[in-house]
Short mmCIF file of C-alpha atoms in Angstrom, two decimals:
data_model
loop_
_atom_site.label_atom_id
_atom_site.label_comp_id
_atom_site.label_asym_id
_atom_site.label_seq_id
_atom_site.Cartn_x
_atom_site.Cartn_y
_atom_site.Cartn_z
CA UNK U 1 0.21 2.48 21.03
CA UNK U 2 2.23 4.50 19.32
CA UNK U 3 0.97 7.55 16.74
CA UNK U 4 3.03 6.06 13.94
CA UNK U 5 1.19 2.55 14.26
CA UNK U 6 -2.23 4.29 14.72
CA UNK U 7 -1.72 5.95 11.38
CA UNK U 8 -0.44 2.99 9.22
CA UNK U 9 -3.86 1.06 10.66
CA UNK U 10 -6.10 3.75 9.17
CA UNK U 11 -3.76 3.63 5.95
CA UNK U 12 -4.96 -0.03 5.57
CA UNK U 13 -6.75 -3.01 6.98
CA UNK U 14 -7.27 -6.31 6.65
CA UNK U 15 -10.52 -7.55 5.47
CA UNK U 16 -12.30 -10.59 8.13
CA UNK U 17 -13.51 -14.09 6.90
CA UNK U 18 -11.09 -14.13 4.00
CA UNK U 19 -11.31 -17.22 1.31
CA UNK U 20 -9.37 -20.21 2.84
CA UNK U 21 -7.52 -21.17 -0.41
CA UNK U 22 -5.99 -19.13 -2.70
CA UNK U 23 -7.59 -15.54 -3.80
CA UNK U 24 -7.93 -15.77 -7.73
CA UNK U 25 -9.68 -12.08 -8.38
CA UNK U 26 -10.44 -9.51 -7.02
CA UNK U 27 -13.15 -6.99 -8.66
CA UNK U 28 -14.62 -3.47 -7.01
CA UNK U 29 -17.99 -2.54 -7.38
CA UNK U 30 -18.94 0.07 -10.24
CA UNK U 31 -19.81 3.71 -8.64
CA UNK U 32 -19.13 4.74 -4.95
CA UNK U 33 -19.78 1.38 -3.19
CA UNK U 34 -16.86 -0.13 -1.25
CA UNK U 35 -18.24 -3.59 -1.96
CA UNK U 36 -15.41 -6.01 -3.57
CA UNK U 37 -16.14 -8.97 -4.85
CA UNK U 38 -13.77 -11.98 -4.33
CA UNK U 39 -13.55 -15.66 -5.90
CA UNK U 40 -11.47 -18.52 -4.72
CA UNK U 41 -9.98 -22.05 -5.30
CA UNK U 42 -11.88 -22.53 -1.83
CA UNK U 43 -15.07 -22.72 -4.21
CA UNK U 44 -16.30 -19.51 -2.88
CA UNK U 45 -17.89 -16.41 -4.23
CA UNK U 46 -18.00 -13.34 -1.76
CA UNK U 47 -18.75 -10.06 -1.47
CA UNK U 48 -17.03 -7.73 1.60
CA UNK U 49 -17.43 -4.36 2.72
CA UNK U 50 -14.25 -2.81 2.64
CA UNK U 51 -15.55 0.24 5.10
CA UNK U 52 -16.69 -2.52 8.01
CA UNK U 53 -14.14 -5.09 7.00
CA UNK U 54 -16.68 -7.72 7.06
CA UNK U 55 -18.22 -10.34 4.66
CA UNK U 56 -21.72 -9.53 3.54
CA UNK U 57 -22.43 -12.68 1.29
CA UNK U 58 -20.61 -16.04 0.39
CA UNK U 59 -21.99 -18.05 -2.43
CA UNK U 60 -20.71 -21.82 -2.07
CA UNK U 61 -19.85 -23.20 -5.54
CA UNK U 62 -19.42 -27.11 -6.59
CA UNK U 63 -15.97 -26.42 -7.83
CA UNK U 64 -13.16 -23.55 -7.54
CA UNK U 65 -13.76 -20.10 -8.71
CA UNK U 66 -11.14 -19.14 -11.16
CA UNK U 67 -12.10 -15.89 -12.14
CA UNK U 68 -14.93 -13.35 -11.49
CA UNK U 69 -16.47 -9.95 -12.70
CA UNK U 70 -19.24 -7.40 -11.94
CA UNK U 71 -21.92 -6.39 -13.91
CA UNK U 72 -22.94 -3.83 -11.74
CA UNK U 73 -23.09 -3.21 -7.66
CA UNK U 74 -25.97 -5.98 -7.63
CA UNK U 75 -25.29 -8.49 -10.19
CA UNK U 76 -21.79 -10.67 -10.58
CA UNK U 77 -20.13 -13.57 -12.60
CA UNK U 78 -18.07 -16.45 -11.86
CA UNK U 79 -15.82 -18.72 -13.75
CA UNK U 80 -14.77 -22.20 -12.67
CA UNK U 81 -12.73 -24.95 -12.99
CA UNK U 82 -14.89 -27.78 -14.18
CA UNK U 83 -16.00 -24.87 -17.13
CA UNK U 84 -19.56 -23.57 -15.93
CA UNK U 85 -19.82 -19.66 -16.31
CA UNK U 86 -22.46 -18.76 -13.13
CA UNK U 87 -23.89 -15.42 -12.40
CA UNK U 88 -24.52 -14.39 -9.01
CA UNK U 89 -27.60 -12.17 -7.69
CA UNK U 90 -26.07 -10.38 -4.97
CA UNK U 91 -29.40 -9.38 -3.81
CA UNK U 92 -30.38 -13.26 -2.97
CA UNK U 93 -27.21 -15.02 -3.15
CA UNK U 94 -28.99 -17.11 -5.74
CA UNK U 95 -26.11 -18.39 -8.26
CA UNK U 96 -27.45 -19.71 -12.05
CA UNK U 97 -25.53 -21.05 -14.69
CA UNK U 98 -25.80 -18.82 -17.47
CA UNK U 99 -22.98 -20.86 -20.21
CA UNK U 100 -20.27 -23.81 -19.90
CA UNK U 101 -16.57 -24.42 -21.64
CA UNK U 102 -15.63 -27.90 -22.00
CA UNK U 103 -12.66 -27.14 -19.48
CA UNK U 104 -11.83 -24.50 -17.07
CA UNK U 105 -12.82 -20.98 -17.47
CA UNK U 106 -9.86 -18.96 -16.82
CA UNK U 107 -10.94 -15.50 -17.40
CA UNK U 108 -13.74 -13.30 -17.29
CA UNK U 109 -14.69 -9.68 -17.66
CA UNK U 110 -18.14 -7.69 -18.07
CA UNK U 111 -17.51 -5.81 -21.30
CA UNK U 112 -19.43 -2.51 -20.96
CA UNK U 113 -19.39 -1.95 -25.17
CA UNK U 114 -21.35 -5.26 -25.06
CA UNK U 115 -23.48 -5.17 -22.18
CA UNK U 116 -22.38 -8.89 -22.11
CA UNK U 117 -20.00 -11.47 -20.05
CA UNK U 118 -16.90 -12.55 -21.89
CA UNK U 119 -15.27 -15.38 -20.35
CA UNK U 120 -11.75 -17.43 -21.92
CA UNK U 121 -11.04 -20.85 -20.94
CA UNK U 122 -8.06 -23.33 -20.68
CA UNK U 123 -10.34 -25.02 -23.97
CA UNK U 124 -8.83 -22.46 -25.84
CA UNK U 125 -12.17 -20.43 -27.21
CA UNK U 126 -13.55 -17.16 -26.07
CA UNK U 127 -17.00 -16.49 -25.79
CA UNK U 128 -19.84 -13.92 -24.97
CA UNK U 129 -22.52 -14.60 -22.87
CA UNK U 130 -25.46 -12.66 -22.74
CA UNK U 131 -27.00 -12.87 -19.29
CA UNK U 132 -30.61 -12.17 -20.08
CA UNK U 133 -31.10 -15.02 -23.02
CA UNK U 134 -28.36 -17.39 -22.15
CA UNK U 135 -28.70 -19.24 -25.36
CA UNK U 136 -24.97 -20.79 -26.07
CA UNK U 137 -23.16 -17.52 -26.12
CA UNK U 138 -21.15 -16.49 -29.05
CA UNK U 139 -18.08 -18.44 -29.35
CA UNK U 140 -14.31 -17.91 -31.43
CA UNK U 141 -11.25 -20.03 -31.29
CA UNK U 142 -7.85 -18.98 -29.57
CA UNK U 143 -4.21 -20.08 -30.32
CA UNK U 144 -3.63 -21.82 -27.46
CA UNK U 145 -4.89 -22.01 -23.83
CA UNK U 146 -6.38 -18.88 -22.28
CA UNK U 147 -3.91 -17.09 -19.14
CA UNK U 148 -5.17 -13.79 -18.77
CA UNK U 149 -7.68 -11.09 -20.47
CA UNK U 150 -9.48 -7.86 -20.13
CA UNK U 151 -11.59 -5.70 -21.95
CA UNK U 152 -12.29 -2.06 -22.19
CA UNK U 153 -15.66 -0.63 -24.22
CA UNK U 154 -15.62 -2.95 -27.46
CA UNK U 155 -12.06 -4.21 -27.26
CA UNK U 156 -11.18 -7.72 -25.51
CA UNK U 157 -7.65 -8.48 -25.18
CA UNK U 158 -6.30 -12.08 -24.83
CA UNK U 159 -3.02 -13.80 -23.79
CA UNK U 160 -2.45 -17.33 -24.18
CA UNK U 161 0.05 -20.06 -23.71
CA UNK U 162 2.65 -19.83 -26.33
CA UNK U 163 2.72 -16.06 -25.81
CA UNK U 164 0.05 -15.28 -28.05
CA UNK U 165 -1.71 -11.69 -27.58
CA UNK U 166 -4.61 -11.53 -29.47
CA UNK U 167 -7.14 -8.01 -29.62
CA UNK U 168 -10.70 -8.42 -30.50
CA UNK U 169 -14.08 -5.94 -30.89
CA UNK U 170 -16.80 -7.72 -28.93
CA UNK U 171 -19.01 -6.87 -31.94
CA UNK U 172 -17.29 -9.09 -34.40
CA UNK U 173 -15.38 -12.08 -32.44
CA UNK U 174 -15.25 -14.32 -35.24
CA UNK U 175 -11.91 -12.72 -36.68
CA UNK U 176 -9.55 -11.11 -34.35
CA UNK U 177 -8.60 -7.67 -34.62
CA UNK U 178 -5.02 -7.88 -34.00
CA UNK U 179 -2.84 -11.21 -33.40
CA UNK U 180 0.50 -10.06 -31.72
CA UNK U 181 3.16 -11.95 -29.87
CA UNK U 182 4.39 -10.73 -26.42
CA UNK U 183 7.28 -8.41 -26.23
CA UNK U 184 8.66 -10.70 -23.70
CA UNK U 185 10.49 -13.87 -23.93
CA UNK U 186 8.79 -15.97 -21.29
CA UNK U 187 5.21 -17.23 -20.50
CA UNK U 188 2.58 -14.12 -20.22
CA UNK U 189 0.98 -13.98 -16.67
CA UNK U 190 -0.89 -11.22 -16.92
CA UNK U 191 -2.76 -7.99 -19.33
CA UNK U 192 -4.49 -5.14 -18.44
CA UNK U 193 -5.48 -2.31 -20.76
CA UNK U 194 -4.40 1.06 -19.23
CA UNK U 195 -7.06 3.47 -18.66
CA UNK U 196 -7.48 5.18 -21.69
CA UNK U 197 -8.06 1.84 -23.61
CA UNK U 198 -5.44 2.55 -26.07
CA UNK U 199 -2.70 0.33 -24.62
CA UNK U 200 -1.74 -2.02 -22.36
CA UNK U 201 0.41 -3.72 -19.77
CA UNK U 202 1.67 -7.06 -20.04
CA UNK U 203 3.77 -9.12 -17.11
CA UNK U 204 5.43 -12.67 -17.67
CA UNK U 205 7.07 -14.55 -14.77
CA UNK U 206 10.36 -13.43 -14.96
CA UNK U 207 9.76 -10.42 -13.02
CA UNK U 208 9.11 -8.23 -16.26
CA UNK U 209 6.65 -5.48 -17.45
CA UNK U 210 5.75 -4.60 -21.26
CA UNK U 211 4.48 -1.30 -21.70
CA UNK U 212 2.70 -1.29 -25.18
CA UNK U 213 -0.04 0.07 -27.63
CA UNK U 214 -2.84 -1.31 -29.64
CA UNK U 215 -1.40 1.28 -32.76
CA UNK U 216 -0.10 -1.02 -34.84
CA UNK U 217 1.78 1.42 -37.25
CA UNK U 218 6.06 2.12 -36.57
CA UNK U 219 5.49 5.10 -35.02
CA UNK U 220 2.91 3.78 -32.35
CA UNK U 221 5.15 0.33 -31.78
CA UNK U 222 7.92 2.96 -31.52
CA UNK U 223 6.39 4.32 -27.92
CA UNK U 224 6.82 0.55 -26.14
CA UNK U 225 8.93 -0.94 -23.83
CA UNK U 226 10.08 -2.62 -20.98
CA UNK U 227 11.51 -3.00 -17.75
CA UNK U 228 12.69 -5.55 -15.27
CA UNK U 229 10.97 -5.43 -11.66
CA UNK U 230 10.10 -8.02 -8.71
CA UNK U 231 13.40 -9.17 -8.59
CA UNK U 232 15.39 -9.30 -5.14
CA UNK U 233 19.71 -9.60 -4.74
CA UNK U 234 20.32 -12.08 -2.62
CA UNK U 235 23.96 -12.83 -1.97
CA UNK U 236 24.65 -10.98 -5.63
CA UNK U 237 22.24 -12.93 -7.30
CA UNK U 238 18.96 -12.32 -8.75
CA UNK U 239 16.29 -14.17 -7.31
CA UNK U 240 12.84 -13.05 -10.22
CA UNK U 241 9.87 -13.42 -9.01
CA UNK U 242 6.46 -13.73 -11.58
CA UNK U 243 4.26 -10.78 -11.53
CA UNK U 244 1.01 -11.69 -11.08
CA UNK U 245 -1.20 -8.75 -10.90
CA UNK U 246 -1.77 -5.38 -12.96
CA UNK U 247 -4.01 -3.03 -11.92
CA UNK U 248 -4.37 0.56 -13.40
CA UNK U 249 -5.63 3.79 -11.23
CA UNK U 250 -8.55 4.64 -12.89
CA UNK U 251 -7.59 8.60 -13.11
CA UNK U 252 -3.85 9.32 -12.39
CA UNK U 253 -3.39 6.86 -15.31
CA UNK U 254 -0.82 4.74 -13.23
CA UNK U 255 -0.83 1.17 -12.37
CA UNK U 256 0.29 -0.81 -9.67
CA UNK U 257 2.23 -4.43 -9.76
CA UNK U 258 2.04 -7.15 -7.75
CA UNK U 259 4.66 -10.30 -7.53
CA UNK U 260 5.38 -13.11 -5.82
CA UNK U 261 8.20 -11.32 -3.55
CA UNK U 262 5.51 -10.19 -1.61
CA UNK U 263 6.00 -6.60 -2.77
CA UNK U 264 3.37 -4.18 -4.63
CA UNK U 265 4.84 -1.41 -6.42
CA UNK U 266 3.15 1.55 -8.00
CA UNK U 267 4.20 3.21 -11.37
CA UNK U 268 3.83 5.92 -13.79
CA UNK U 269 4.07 4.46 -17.54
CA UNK U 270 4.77 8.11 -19.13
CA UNK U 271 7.64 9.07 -16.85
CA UNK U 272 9.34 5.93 -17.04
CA UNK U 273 9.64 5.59 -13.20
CA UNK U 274 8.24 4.24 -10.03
CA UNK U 275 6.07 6.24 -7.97
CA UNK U 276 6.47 3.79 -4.40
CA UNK U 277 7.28 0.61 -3.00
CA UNK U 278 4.48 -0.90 -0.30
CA UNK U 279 5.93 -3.09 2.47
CA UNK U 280 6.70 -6.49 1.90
CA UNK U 281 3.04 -8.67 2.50
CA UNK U 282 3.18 -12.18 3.99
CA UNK U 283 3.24 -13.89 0.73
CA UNK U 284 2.70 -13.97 -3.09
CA UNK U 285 0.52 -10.96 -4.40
CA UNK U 286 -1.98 -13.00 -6.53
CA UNK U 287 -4.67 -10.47 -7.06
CA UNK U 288 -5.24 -6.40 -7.30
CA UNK U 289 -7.68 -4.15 -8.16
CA UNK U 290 -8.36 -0.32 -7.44
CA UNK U 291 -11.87 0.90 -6.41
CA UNK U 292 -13.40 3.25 -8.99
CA UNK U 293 -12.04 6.50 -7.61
CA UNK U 294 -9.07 5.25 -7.05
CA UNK U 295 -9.23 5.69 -3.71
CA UNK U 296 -8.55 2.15 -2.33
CA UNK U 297 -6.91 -0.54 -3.52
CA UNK U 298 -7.31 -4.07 -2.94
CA UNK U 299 -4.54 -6.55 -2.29
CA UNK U 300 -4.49 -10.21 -2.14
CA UNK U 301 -1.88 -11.82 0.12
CA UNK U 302 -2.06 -15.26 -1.45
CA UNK U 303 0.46 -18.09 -2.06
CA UNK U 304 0.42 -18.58 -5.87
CA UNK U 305 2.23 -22.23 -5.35
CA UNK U 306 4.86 -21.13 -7.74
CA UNK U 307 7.68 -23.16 -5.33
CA UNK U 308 4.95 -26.46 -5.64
CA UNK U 309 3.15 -27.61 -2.38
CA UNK U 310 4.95 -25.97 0.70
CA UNK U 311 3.94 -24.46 4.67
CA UNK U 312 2.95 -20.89 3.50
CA UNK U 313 0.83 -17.80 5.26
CA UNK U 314 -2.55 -17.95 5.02
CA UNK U 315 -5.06 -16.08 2.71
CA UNK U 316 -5.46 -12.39 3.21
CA UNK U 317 -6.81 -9.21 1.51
CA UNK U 318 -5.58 -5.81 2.51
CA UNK U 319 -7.14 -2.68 1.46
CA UNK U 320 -5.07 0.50 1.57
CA UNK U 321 -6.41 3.67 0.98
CA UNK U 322 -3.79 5.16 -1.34
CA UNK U 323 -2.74 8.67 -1.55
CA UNK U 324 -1.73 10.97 -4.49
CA UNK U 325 1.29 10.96 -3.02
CA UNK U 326 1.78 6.86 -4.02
CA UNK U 327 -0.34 7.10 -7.21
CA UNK U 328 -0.42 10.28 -8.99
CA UNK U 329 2.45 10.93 -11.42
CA UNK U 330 4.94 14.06 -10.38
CA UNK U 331 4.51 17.20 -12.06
#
């Protein structure tokens, strides 16, 4: 073997046992752990070790997992598609249902500001769950069907169907902050608040990115905009691809895109510019997330069905250990 193909294997690797449906998240243990946690439409919960490769717990659920969070290195959350929100001891592998929508639970994030789980669903509500009294949660209507959230501290940020973005503080849900509509024309597939907390990133699928801010005054709506990406020329025609995953570096302050060309590209928001290109993965991106130094980042290789039903590669997850080469911006 070659030098040059002994170096790209300690660049990245994939991980063993992955989920044998499609990858729906992908979250990174808090602190120095290289423990990722990873839920399914296979109706799976896992947990890997991204050091070894190998799959240190699988938690079998009764329907698929459409989103998950962690709490902390020991203690994780689930969302699925007949509505239950479960939490996971990753000590025991003991799963309890801690809250229920009355339809699929799309989204869910462990707001630190709260000490609480927030979870969005396709019954159009949002609610917060504490995990040590579950006792209903407390609950507030959306516009329209959940697609995609995050928080960050006391803020929870929301898109919907009818391209709704709506901003919250955890600590009074009942009336939204801020109700926006996307800066893009077509259906939002993803948000993700950049690392500071004081903007954003939002992708639709037509292979675009919105750069924006949570100041609502001129000046601060002055600073956003956006930029076509994941699109391919072939024979002199665009073929756009949705973008399905945003993930931010937790201290360069850029964030990575993934699509369903199969490509992952890596940004800096102040310059304007992208940092690097990845090779081309076996199929749709459908999931990122960076570890919490930055240091790796997680990559789901996993058809999105965005052509319908059709042969496609199976289910992987790469991690790459990224260098400040590919994620910090230039001087």
């Amino acid at each position: 073997r070659n030098m040059a193909m002994v170096a790209e294997d300690t660049v990245e690797w994939e991980l063993s046992s992955p989920p044998s449906d499609g990858v729906s998240s992908l979250t990174f243990a808090p602190g120095p752990a290289n423990s990722l946690f990873v839920t399914s439409w296979d109706k799976t919960a896992r947990l890997y070790d991204c050091e070894t490769s190998q799959e240190t717990m699988k938690i079998e659920c009764s329907a698929p997992v459409l989103s998950g969070t962690l709490a902390s290195p020991i203690e994780a959350f689930g969302g699925t598609l007949d509505g239950s929100v479960h939490r996971f001891d990753l000590n025991t592998g003991v799963a309890s249902e801690i809250g229920a929508h009355s339809e699929a639970v799309r989204c869910l994030s462990y707001s630190t500001g709260a000490n609480a789980v927030v979870s969005s669903s396709w019954d159009k509500t949002l609610r917060i769950w504490d995990p040590r009294s579950p006792q209903g949660g407390l609950v507030t209507s959306l516009p329209d069907k959940a697609f995609t959230m995050d928080t960050h501290g006391n803020r929870v940020i929301v898109g919907t169907a009818g391209r709704h973005v709506w901003i919250f503080d955890v600590r009074k849900i009942d009336d939204a902050e801020q109700r926006r509509e996307s800066s893009l024309k077509f259906q939002t597939r993803t948000i993700r608040f950049n690392a500071a907390g004081d903007g954003y990133v939002l992708t639709s699928i037509d292979g675009r990115v919105a750069v924006d801010w949570l100041d609502p005054s001129d000046q601060g709506q002055k600073r956003k905009y956006a930029f076509k990406c994941h699109r391919v020329k072939i024979d002199g025609k665009d073929t756009i691809y949705p973008i399905n995953a945003v993930a931010f570096h937790p201290r360069h302050g850029t964030f990575a895109t993934g699509g369903c060309d199969g490509f992952v590209n890596v940004w800096d928001a102040a310059k304007k510019k992208r940092l690097c290109q990845f090779h081309k993965y076996p199929t749709s991106i459908a999931a990122l997330a960076f570890s919490h130094d930055g240091g790796m980042l997680a990559i789901a290789s996993s058809y999105t069905f965005e052509e319908g039903e059709k042969d496609h590669p199976a289910d992987a997850i790469y991690i790459r250990r990224t260098t400040d080469a590919e994620t910090k911006p230039s001087a």
